Tab-separated table of C-alpha atoms and ligand atoms in Angstrom:
chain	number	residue	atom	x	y	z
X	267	UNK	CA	104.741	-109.682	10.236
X	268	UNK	CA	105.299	-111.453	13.409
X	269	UNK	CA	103.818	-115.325	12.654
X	270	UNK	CA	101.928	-116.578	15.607
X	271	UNK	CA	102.876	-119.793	14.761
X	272	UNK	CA	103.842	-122.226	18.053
X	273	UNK	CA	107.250	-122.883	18.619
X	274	UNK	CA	108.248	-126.311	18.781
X	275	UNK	CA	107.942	-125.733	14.562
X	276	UNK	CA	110.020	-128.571	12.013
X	277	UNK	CA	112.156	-126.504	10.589
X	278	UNK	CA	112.689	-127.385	6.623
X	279	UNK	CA	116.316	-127.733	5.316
X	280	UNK	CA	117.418	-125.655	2.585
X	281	UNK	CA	118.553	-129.145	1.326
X	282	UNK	CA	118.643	-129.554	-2.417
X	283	UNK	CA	115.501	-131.287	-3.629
X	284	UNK	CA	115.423	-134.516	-4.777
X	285	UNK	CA	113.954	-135.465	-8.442
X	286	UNK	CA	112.411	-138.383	-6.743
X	287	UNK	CA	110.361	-136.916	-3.865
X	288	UNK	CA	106.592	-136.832	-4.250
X	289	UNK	CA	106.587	-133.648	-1.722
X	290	UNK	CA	110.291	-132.045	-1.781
X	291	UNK	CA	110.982	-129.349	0.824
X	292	UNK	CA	111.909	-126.607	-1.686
X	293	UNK	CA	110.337	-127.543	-4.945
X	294	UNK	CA	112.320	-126.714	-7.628
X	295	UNK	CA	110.564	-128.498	-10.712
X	296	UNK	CA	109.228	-126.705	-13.485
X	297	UNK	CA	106.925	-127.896	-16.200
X	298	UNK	CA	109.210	-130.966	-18.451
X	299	UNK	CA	107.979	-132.771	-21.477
X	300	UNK	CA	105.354	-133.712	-20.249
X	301	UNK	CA	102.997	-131.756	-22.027
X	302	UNK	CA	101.631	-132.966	-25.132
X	303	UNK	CA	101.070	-130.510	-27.603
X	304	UNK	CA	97.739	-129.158	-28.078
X	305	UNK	CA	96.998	-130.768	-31.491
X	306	UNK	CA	98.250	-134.211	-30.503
X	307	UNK	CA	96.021	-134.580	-27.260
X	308	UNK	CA	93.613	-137.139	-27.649
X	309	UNK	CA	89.694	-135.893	-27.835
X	310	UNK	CA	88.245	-135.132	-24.462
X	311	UNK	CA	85.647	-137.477	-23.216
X	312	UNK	CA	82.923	-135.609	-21.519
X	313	UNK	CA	81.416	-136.669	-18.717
X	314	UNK	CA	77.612	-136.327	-19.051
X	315	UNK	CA	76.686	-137.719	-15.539
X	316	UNK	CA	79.049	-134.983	-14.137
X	317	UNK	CA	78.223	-132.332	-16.624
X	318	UNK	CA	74.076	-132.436	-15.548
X	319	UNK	CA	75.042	-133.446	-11.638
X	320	UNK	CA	77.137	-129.843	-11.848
X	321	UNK	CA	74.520	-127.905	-13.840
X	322	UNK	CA	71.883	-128.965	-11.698
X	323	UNK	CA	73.469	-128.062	-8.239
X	324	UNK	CA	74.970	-124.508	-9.955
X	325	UNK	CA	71.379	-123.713	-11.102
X	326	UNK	CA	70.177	-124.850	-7.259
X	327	UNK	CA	72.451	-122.537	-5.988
X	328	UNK	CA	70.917	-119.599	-8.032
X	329	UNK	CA	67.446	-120.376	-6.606
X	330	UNK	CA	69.284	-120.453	-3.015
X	331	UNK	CA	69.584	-117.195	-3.747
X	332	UNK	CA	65.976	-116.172	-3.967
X	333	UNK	CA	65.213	-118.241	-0.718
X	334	UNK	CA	67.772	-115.543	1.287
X	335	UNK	CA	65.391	-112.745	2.004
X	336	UNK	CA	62.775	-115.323	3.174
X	337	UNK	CA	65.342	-117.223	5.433
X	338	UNK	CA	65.919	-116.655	9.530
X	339	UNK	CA	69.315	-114.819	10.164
X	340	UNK	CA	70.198	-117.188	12.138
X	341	UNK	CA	70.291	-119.960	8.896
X	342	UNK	CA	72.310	-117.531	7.427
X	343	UNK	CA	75.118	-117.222	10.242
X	344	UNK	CA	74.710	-121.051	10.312
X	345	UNK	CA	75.232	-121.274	6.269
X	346	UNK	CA	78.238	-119.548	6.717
X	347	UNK	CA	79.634	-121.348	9.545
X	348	UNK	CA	79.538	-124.789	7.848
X	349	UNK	CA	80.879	-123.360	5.064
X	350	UNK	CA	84.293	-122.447	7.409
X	351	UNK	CA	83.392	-125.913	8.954
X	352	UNK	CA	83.516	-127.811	5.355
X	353	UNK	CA	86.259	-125.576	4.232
X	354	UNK	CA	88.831	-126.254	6.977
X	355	UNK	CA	88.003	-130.429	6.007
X	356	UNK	CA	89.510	-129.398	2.720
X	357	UNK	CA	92.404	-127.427	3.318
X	358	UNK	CA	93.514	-128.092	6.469
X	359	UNK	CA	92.359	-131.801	6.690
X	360	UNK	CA	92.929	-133.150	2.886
X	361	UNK	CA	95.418	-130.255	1.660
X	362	UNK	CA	97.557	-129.575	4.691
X	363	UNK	CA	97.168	-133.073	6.704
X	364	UNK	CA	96.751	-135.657	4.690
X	365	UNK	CA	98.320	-134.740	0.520
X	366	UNK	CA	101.335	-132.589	2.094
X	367	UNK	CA	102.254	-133.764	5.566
X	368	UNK	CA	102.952	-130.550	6.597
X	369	UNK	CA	101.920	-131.374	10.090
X	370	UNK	CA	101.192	-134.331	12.375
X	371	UNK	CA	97.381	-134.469	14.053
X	372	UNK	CA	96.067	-136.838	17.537
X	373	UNK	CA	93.428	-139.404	15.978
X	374	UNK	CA	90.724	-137.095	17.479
X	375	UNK	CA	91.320	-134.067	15.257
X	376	UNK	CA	91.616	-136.369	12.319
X	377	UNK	CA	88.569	-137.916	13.337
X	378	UNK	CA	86.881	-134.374	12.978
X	379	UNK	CA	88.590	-133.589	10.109
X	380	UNK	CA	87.508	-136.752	8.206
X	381	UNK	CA	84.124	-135.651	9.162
X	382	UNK	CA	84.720	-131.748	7.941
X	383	UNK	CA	86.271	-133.460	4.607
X	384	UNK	CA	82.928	-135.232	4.319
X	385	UNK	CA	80.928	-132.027	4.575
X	386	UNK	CA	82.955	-130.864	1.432
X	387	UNK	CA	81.994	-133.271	-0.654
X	388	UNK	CA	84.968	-133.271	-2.652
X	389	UNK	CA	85.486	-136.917	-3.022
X	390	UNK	CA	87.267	-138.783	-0.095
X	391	UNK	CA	90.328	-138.001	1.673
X	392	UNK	CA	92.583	-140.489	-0.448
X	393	UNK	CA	91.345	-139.355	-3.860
X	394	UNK	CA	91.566	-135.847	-3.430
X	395	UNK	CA	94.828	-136.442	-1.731
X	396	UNK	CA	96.522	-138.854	-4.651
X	397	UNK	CA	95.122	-136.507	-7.397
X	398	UNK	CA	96.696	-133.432	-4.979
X	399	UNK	CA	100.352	-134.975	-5.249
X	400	UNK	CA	99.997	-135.873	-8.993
X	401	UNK	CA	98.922	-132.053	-9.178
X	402	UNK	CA	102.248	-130.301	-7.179
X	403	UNK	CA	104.507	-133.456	-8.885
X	404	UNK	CA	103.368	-132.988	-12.309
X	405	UNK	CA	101.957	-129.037	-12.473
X	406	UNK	CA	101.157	-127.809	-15.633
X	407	UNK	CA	101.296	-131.101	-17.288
X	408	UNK	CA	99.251	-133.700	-19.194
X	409	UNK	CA	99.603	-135.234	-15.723
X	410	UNK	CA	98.333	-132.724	-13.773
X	411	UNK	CA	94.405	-133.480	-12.687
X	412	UNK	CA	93.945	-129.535	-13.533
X	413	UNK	CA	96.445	-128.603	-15.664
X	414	UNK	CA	95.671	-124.889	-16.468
X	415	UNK	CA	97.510	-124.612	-19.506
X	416	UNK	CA	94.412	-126.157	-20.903
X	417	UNK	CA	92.907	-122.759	-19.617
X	418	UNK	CA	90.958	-121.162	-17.135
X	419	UNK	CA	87.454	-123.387	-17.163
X	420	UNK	CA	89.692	-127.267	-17.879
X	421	UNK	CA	91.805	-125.584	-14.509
X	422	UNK	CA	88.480	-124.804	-12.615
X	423	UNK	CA	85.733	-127.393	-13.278
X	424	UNK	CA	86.365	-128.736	-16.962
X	425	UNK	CA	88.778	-131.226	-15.174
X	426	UNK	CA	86.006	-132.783	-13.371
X	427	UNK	CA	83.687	-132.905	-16.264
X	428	UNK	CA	85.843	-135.236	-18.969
X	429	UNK	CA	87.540	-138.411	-18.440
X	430	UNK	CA	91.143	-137.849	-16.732
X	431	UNK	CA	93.949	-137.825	-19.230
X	432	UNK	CA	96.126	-141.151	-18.766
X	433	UNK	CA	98.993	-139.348	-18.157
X	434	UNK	CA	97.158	-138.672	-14.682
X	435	UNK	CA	97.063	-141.757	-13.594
X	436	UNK	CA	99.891	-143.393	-15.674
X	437	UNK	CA	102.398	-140.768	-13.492
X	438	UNK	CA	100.217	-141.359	-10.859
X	439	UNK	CA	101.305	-144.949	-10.142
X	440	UNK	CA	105.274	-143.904	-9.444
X	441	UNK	CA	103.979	-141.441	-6.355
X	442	UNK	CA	103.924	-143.329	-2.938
X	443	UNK	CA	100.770	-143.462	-1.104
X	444	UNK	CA	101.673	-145.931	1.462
X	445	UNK	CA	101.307	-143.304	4.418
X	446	UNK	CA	97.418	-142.763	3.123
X	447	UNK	CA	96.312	-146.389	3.265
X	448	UNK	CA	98.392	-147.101	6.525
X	449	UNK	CA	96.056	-144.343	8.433
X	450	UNK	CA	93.106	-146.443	9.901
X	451	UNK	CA	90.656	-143.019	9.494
X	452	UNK	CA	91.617	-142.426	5.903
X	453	UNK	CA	90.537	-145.730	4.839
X	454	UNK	CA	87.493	-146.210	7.615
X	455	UNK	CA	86.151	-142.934	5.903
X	456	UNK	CA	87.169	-144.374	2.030
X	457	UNK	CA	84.907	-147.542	3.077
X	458	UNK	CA	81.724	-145.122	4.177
X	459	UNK	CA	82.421	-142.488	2.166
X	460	UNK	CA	78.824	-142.335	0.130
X	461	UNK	CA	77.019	-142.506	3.682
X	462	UNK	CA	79.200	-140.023	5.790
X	463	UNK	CA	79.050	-137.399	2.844
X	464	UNK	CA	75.368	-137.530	2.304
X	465	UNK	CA	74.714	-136.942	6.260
X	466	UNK	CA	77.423	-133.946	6.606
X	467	UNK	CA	77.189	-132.424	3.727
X	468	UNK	CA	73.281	-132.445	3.164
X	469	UNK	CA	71.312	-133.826	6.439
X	470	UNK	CA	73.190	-132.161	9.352
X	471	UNK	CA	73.099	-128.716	7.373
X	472	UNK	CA	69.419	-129.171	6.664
X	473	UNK	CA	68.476	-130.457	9.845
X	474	UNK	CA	70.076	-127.906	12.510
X	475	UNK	CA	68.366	-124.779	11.362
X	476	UNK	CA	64.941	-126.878	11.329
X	477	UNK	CA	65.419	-128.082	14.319
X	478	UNK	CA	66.942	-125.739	16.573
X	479	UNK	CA	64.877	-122.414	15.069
X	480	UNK	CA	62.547	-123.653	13.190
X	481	UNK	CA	64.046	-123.035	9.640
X	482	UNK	CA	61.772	-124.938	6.791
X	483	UNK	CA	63.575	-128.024	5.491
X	484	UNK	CA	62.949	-125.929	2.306
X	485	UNK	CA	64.869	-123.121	3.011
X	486	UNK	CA	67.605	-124.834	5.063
X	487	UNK	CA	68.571	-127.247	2.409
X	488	UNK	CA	69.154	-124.367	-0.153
X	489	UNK	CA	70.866	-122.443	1.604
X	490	UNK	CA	73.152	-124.319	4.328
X	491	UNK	CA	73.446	-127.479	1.756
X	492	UNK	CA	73.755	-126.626	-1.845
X	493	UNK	CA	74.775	-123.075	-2.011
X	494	UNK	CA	76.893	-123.739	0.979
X	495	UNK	CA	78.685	-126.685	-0.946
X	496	UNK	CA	78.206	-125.146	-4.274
X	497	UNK	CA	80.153	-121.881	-2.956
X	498	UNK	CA	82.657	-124.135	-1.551
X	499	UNK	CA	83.683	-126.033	-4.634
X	500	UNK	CA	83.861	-122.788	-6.433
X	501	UNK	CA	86.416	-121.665	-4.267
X	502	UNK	CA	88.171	-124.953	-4.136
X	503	UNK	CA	88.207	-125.159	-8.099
X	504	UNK	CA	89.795	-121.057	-7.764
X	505	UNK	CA	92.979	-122.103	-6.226
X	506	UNK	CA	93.500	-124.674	-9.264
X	507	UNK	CA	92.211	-121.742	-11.933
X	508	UNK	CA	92.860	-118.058	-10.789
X	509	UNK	CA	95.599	-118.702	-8.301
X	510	UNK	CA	97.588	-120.780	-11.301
X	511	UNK	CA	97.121	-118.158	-13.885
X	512	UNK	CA	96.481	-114.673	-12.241
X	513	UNK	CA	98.658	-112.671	-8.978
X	514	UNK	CA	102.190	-112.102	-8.480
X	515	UNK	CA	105.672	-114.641	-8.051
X	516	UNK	CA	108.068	-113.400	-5.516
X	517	UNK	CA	109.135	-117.215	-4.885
X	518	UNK	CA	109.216	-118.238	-8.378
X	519	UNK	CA	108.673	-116.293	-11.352
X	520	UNK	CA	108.882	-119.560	-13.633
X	521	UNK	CA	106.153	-121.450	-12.177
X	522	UNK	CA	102.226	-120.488	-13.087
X	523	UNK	CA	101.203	-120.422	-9.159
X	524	UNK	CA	100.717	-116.766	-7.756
X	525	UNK	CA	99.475	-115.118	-4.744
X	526	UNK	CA	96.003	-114.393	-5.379
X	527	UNK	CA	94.523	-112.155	-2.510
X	528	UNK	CA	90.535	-113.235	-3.369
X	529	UNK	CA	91.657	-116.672	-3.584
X	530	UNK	CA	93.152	-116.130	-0.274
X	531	UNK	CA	90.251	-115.022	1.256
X	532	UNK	CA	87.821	-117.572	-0.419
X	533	UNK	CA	89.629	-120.497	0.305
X	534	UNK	CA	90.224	-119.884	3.546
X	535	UNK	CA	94.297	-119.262	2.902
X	536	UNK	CA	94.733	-120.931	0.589
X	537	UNK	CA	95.552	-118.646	-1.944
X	538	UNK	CA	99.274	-117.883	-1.483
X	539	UNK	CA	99.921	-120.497	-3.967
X	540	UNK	CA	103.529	-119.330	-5.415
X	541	UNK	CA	104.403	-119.486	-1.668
X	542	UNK	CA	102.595	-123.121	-1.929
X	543	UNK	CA	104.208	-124.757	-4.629
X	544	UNK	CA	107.825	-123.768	-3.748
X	545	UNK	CA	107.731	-124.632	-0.257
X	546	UNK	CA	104.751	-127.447	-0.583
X	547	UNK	CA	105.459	-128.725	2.991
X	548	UNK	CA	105.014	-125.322	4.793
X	549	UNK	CA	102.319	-126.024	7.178
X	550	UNK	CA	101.241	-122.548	6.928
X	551	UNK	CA	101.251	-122.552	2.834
X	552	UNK	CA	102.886	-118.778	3.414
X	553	UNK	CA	105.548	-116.774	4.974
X	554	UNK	CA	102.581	-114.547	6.772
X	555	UNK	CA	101.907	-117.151	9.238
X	556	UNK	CA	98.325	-116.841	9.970
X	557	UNK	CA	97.275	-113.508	8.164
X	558	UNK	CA	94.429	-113.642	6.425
X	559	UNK	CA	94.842	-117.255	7.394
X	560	UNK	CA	91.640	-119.260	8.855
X	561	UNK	CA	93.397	-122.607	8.213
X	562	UNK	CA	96.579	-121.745	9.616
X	563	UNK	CA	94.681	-120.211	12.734
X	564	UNK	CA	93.041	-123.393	13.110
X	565	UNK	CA	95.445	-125.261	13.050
X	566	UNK	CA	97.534	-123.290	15.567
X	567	UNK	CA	94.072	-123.652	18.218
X	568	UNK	CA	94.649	-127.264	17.406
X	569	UNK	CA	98.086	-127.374	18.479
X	570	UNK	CA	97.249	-125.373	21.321
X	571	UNK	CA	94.615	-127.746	22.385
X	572	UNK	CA	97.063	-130.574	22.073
X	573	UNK	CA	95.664	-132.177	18.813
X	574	UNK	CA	98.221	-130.528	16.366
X	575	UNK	CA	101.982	-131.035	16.419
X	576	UNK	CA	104.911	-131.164	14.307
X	577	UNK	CA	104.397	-128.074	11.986
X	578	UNK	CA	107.132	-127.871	9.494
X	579	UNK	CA	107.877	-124.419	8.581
X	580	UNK	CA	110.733	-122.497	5.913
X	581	UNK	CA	112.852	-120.591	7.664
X	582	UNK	CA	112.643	-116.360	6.633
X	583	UNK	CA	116.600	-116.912	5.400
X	584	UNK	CA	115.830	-119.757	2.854
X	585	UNK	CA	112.370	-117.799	1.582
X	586	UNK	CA	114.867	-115.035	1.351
X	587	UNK	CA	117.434	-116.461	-0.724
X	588	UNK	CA	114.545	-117.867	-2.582
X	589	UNK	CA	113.070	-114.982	-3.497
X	590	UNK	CA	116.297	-113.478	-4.450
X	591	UNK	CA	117.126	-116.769	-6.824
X	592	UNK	CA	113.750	-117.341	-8.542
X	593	UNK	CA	111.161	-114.650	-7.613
X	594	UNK	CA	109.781	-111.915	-9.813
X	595	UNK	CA	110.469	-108.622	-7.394
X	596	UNK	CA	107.476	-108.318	-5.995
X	597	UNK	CA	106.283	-107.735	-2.476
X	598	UNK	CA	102.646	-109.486	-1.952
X	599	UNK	CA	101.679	-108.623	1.206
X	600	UNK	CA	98.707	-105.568	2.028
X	601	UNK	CA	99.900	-104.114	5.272
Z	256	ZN	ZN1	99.141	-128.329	-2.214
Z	257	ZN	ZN1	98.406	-125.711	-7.354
């Protein structure tokens, strides 16, 4: 497959990694001792605040549901647009940007990304980010945010529903974060976080279809609001669950990430996650480029349009040799 990715790329060095970067170019870590052993973990402390808050907007979402039929088209187009729109915050505004550096963007795009992020809803940009580095330092261990050796539903939302293990944020505290509080946007959206999030994520979505074609408030909120978010997280939370337990390894047969083609498609590319978590700094997060893609589309557009630079990429010879090392035989890709 012929990337369309632009050409003044970073290249990545097939450099050995180093046991003290947060974001090495090749990872080569594998689960260490990390990992307590079931029976000596502490007891979980749920969170009941999160555990109702979570019920609540899953059982909204249902009802959404009902209110399709009765809803304009055109709420429905719009649903699904700011759910690309909230998406793209996420993966290639938190995930790609801001946790992995994987690119450089012009204060305007990370303006709109900041924005997009706050649509998601998925706490702000340095949060997700710091818990996103303790997650690709520390996989599959009592450190990881999501570890999903603790299974499927601790991977997906269980992790958000319990108090973090300390582990988490004892580990945590040796990553440097110095790059996210140094970027004026980061922290300018930290500081209005509560406000920014309720107006993208719940009064723009409502507003628009109300406004514009005359959508109830009802209806719009439902639908482009909470089964728009609530559809979001779920695919969010499936990179951390599915694409770390189910799908194949050609990079790296001893790590739990996989390619997961649904995930993929959910999360807007984001689920080529062996790909991911060997070469975490690939702005693409896969050797396709931008097939089956969004993010990595949009982010070439943004390059294109001047607000995007800097992409690092692997080279096909080092994913090559990589695959050869460390990967399990198989070939991914649906032609
Ligand atoms: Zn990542
Ligand atoms: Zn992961």
């Amino acid at each position: 497959m012929v990337s369309m990715a632009p050409r003044n790329v970073i290249m990545q060095t097939d450099k050995e990694p180093s046991a003290t970067d947060g974001m090495v170019v090749e990872s080569d870590s594998l689960p260490s001792a990390e990992v307590a052993e079931p029976s000596k973990r502490r007891p979980v402390q749920i969170v009941w605040r999160n555990v109702i808050v979570m019920t609540l907007l899953h059982l909204g979402a249902v009802y959404a549901l009902i209110l399709v039929p009765q809803s304009h088209p055109l709420t429905w187009l719009w649903t699904f647009l700011y759910y690309l729109f909230a998406a793209l915050g996420i993966t290639a505004g938190t995930h790609r940007l801001w946790a992995h550096k994987s690119y450089k963007a012009r204060a305007p795009l990370r303006a709109l990304l900041a924005l997009m992020n706050a649509a998601a809803c998925q706490n702000d940009i340095l949060d997700w980010s710091r818990d996103h580095r303790v997650h690709h330092k520390y996989s599959e261990t009592d450190a990881d945010p999501h570890n999903a050796k603790r299974g499927f539903f601790f991977a997906h939302v269980g992790w958000l529903l319990v108090r973090k293990h300390p582990d988490v944020m004892e580990k945590g505290k040796g990553l440097d974060f110095s790059d996210l509080y140094a970027d004026q946007i980061v922290m300018f959206q930290r500081r209005f976080y509560f406000p920014l999030m309720c107006l993208m994520c719940f009064v723009v979505p409502t507003v628009i279809p109300w406004y514009f074609w005359g959508e109830s408030l009802w209806n719009a909120y439902f639908l482009a609001a909470i089964l728009r978010y609530c559809v979001g997280l779920n695919a969010t939370w499936s990179v951390n669950s599915f694409a770390h337990l189910w799908g194949t390894r050609p990079y790296d047969k001893r790590i739990n990430p996989a390619e997961n083609l649904s995930v993929a498609l959910s999360a807007v590319g984001e689920g080529f996650h062996n790909y991911h978590h060997t070469f975490p700094s690939d702005y693409a997060t896969s050797e396709y480029g931008w097939y089956l893609n969004i993010t990595t589309v949009f982010i070439n557009c943004m390059y294109y349009l001047g607000q995007a630079y800097d992409m690092k990429t692997t080279p096909a010879r080092v994913v090559d040799m990589r695959k050869q090392r460390t990967g399990d035989g198989s070939t991914w890709k649906v032609q």
